[in-house]
Amino acid sequence: EAGVAQSPRYKIIEKRQSVAFWCNPISGHATLYWYQQILGQGPKLLIQFQNNGVVDDSQLPKDRFSAERLKGVDSTLKIQPAKLEDSAVYLCASTQTGGTEAFFGQGTRLTVV
Amino acid sequence: GENVEQHPSTLSVQEGDSAVIKCTYSDSASNYFPWYKQELGKRPQLIIDIRSNVGEKKDQRIAVTLNKTAKHFSLHITETQPEDSAVYFCAAIYNDMRFGAGTRLTVKP
């Protein structure tokens, strides 16, 4: 079974630039999560999708972050414009449904300079 | 949304000793409680989980206990080994999955 795929693995951008991350979940997984993990901290939930609908985006900084999962499969997370404090690893995870094991992608390490 | 608190933030034990990590959650509707292990530079991976209809679950040297009344759950690792050194995260799930801040476990040989 193929795992959760994320790209790119690493990204370095200047502050105020834009960046986008891509996630392809495990086939058949209806639930998709995006997390922000700052070094030394636990993953912080940014947004959760159930198929192509948003379940929870209460912690997503909507003035600069956006995410979509138009066809209920892969998803993109965008930051525009980026700030220095956005430097983190962005993790995507998927589950068959809520309340089952979540599988994580390798993550995208973003550095904003 | 759910709020999960995890303690301690760091834990150092001698090889062969036991390690215990505790988490509390706020939403009494949460019904699934996984524990993830994250090694440096790698993705979190599930090591054990428990559902709200069960009080305890064991898998070899790892066990998890759940107290629904007090809204807390714990990870127990017995006979620790150096390869157990990692960061451990608890999570609580009802509609969404929120993580604790993590515990950095160091097992000294």
Short mmCIF file of C-alpha atoms in Angstrom, two decimals:
data_model
loop_
_atom_site.label_atom_id
_atom_site.label_comp_id
_atom_site.label_asym_id
_atom_site.label_seq_id
_atom_site.Cartn_x
_atom_site.Cartn_y
_atom_site.Cartn_z
CA GLU A 1 0.00 0.00 0.00
CA ALA A 2 1.44 3.36 -1.01
CA GLY A 3 1.83 5.87 1.82
CA VAL A 4 0.91 9.52 2.07
CA ALA A 5 2.91 11.51 -0.48
CA GLN A 6 3.98 15.10 0.09
CA SER A 7 5.98 17.52 -1.98
CA PRO A 8 8.26 19.30 -1.94
CA ARG A 9 10.39 17.86 0.88
CA TYR A 10 12.18 21.13 1.49
CA LYS A 11 11.46 24.73 0.58
CA ILE A 12 13.32 27.95 1.34
CA ILE A 13 11.61 31.24 0.57
CA GLU A 14 11.97 34.87 1.53
CA LYS A 15 9.40 36.51 3.78
CA ARG A 16 6.41 37.93 1.94
CA GLN A 17 6.76 35.34 -0.81
CA SER A 18 4.15 32.68 -1.51
CA VAL A 19 4.50 28.93 -1.22
CA ALA A 20 2.32 25.89 -1.84
CA PHE A 21 2.51 22.35 -0.53
CA TRP A 22 0.89 19.29 -2.03
CA CYS A 23 -0.41 16.12 -0.39
CA ASN A 24 -1.73 12.91 -1.90
CA PRO A 25 -3.34 10.74 0.79
CA ILE A 26 -3.61 6.98 0.87
CA SER A 27 -6.17 5.78 -1.65
CA GLY A 28 -9.62 5.54 -0.14
CA HIS A 29 -8.87 7.69 2.88
CA ALA A 30 -11.70 10.15 3.32
CA THR A 31 -10.16 12.24 6.09
CA LEU A 32 -7.13 14.45 5.42
CA TYR A 33 -5.30 16.63 7.95
CA TRP A 34 -2.71 19.38 7.59
CA TYR A 35 -0.50 20.03 10.60
CA GLN A 36 2.16 22.62 11.34
CA GLN A 37 5.02 21.33 13.50
CA ILE A 38 7.42 23.96 14.78
CA LEU A 39 10.75 22.57 15.98
CA GLY A 40 10.42 21.11 19.46
CA GLN A 41 6.62 21.29 19.53
CA GLY A 42 3.73 18.97 18.88
CA PRO A 43 1.85 18.98 15.58
CA LYS A 44 -0.73 21.77 15.49
CA LEU A 45 -3.87 21.04 13.48
CA LEU A 46 -4.38 23.61 10.73
CA ILE A 47 -7.26 22.10 8.81
CA GLN A 48 -9.18 18.83 8.51
CA PHE A 49 -11.07 17.70 5.43
CA GLN A 50 -13.70 14.99 5.18
CA ASN A 51 -13.77 14.17 1.46
CA ASN A 52 -13.83 17.66 -0.08
CA GLY A 53 -15.53 19.40 2.84
CA VAL A 54 -13.83 21.25 5.69
CA VAL A 55 -14.49 19.75 9.13
CA ASP A 56 -12.27 22.03 11.20
CA ASP A 57 -10.19 25.05 10.24
CA SER A 58 -10.42 26.92 13.52
CA GLN A 59 -6.62 27.11 13.90
CA LEU A 60 -5.85 28.06 10.30
CA PRO A 61 -4.58 31.67 10.01
CA LYS A 62 -7.01 32.52 7.25
CA ASP A 63 -5.49 35.90 6.47
CA ARG A 64 -2.48 34.13 4.95
CA PHE A 65 -3.15 30.39 4.81
CA SER A 66 -5.55 28.61 2.52
CA ALA A 67 -6.17 24.97 1.70
CA GLU A 68 -8.32 23.04 -0.69
CA ARG A 69 -9.22 19.48 -1.54
CA LEU A 70 -11.39 20.04 -4.58
CA LYS A 71 -11.95 16.46 -5.74
CA GLY A 72 -11.77 14.88 -2.31
CA VAL A 73 -8.41 13.26 -3.03
CA ASP A 74 -5.21 15.30 -3.05
CA SER A 75 -4.89 18.62 -1.29
CA THR A 76 -2.85 21.80 -1.44
CA LEU A 77 -1.92 24.16 1.37
CA LYS A 78 -0.84 27.69 0.47
CA ILE A 79 0.79 30.46 2.43
CA GLN A 80 0.62 33.99 1.04
CA PRO A 81 2.50 36.02 2.15
CA ALA A 82 4.90 34.01 4.30
CA LYS A 83 6.29 35.26 7.60
CA LEU A 84 9.41 34.23 9.45
CA GLU A 85 7.30 32.45 12.09
CA ASP A 86 5.85 30.15 9.42
CA SER A 87 9.15 28.25 9.38
CA ALA A 88 8.14 24.73 10.36
CA VAL A 89 7.49 21.24 9.04
CA TYR A 90 4.09 20.90 7.41
CA LEU A 91 2.71 17.42 7.84
CA CYS A 92 -0.16 15.86 5.96
CA ALA A 93 -1.98 12.86 7.39
CA SER A 94 -4.90 10.75 6.25
CA THR A 95 -7.30 8.22 7.77
CA GLN A 96 -10.08 6.06 6.44
CA THR A 97 -12.44 7.85 8.79
CA GLY A 98 -12.05 9.78 12.00
CA GLY A 99 -11.14 7.58 14.92
CA THR A 100 -8.78 5.26 13.09
CA GLU A 101 -5.02 5.20 12.63
CA ALA A 102 -3.68 8.27 10.88
CA PHE A 103 -0.80 7.85 8.45
CA PHE A 104 1.61 10.72 8.01
CA GLY A 105 3.57 11.90 5.02
CA GLN A 106 7.27 12.75 5.21
CA GLY A 107 6.42 16.41 5.64
CA THR A 108 7.61 19.58 3.96
CA ARG A 109 10.26 21.53 5.82
CA LEU A 110 9.69 25.24 5.15
CA THR A 111 12.31 27.83 5.98
CA VAL A 112 11.35 31.48 5.65
CA VAL A 113 14.32 33.85 5.57
CA GLY B 1 -12.01 22.15 19.84
CA GLU B 2 -10.24 19.50 21.89
CA ASN B 3 -7.37 20.56 24.16
CA VAL B 4 -4.72 17.96 25.02
CA GLU B 5 -2.07 18.48 27.68
CA GLN B 6 0.93 16.18 27.98
CA HIS B 7 3.47 15.70 30.78
CA PRO B 8 6.36 15.59 31.27
CA SER B 9 7.96 17.49 28.41
CA THR B 10 11.23 15.61 28.90
CA LEU B 11 11.94 12.28 30.54
CA SER B 12 15.26 10.56 31.08
CA VAL B 13 15.47 6.97 32.31
CA GLN B 14 18.08 4.30 32.66
CA GLU B 15 17.94 1.38 30.26
CA GLY B 16 15.67 -1.30 31.70
CA ASP B 17 13.60 1.13 33.78
CA SER B 18 9.98 2.00 33.08
CA ALA B 19 8.73 5.25 31.57
CA VAL B 20 5.29 6.80 32.02
CA ILE B 21 3.85 9.69 30.01
CA LYS B 22 0.50 11.24 30.92
CA CYS B 23 -2.07 13.17 28.94
CA THR B 24 -5.32 14.90 29.79
CA TYR B 25 -8.05 15.95 27.40
CA SER B 26 -10.93 18.38 27.62
CA ASP B 27 -13.69 17.04 25.35
CA SER B 28 -15.58 14.22 27.06
CA ALA B 29 -16.87 13.17 23.61
CA SER B 30 -13.37 12.12 22.50
CA ASN B 31 -13.41 8.39 21.87
CA TYR B 32 -10.07 7.44 20.33
CA PHE B 33 -6.65 8.01 21.86
CA PRO B 34 -3.55 7.14 19.83
CA TRP B 35 0.10 7.47 20.78
CA TYR B 36 2.71 8.36 18.18
CA LYS B 37 6.49 8.03 18.25
CA GLN B 38 8.56 10.49 16.26
CA GLU B 39 12.27 9.97 15.74
CA LEU B 40 14.44 12.92 14.77
CA GLY B 41 13.68 14.10 11.25
CA LYS B 42 11.05 11.43 10.66
CA ARG B 43 7.28 11.31 10.48
CA PRO B 44 5.15 10.37 13.51
CA GLN B 45 4.23 6.70 13.60
CA LEU B 46 1.48 5.05 15.58
CA ILE B 47 2.72 2.77 18.36
CA ILE B 48 -0.48 2.00 20.26
CA ASP B 49 -4.04 3.27 20.54
CA ILE B 50 -7.06 2.83 22.77
CA ARG B 51 -10.77 3.44 22.36
CA SER B 52 -13.08 4.86 24.97
CA ASN B 53 -14.82 1.54 25.64
CA VAL B 54 -11.55 -0.02 26.87
CA GLY B 55 -9.62 0.78 30.05
CA GLU B 56 -6.26 -0.72 29.20
CA LYS B 57 -4.40 -2.15 26.23
CA LYS B 58 -1.00 -3.84 26.04
CA ASP B 59 1.37 -4.63 23.22
CA GLN B 60 4.57 -6.29 24.41
CA ARG B 61 6.50 -3.64 26.37
CA ILE B 62 3.98 -0.87 25.69
CA ALA B 63 0.68 -0.31 27.44
CA VAL B 64 -1.90 2.47 27.51
CA THR B 65 -4.47 3.13 30.22
CA LEU B 66 -7.54 5.32 29.97
CA ASN B 67 -9.58 6.93 32.75
CA LYS B 68 -12.66 8.43 31.09
CA THR B 69 -14.03 9.90 34.31
CA ALA B 70 -10.87 11.87 34.95
CA LYS B 71 -10.27 12.42 31.22
CA HIS B 72 -6.71 11.26 31.26
CA PHE B 73 -4.71 8.51 29.61
CA SER B 74 -1.16 7.30 30.01
CA LEU B 75 1.55 5.52 28.05
CA HIS B 76 3.67 2.98 29.90
CA ILE B 77 6.90 1.60 28.47
CA THR B 78 8.57 -1.18 30.44
CA GLU B 79 12.12 -2.50 30.12
CA THR B 80 13.15 0.57 28.16
CA GLN B 81 15.85 0.28 25.51
CA PRO B 82 18.04 2.96 23.89
CA GLU B 83 16.00 2.63 20.67
CA ASP B 84 12.95 3.83 22.60
CA SER B 85 14.57 7.27 22.70
CA ALA B 86 12.32 9.59 20.67
CA VAL B 87 9.56 12.14 21.06
CA TYR B 88 6.18 10.69 21.97
CA PHE B 89 2.88 12.42 21.24
CA CYS B 90 -0.57 11.64 22.54
CA ALA B 91 -3.73 12.64 20.71
CA ALA B 92 -7.44 12.70 21.41
CA ILE B 93 -10.02 12.38 18.70
CA TYR B 94 -13.70 13.00 18.35
CA ASN B 95 -14.29 15.09 15.24
CA ASP B 96 -10.71 16.22 14.84
CA MET B 97 -7.28 14.99 15.98
CA ARG B 98 -5.41 17.24 18.39
CA PHE B 99 -1.95 16.40 19.69
CA GLY B 100 -0.22 17.02 22.99
CA ALA B 101 3.01 19.03 23.02
CA GLY B 102 5.17 15.92 23.14
CA THR B 103 7.55 14.18 25.55
CA ARG B 104 11.20 13.75 24.68
CA LEU B 105 12.23 10.39 26.12
CA THR B 106 15.92 9.62 26.53
CA VAL B 107 16.96 6.11 27.53
CA LYS B 108 20.51 6.01 28.82
CA PRO B 109 22.48 2.82 28.19
#
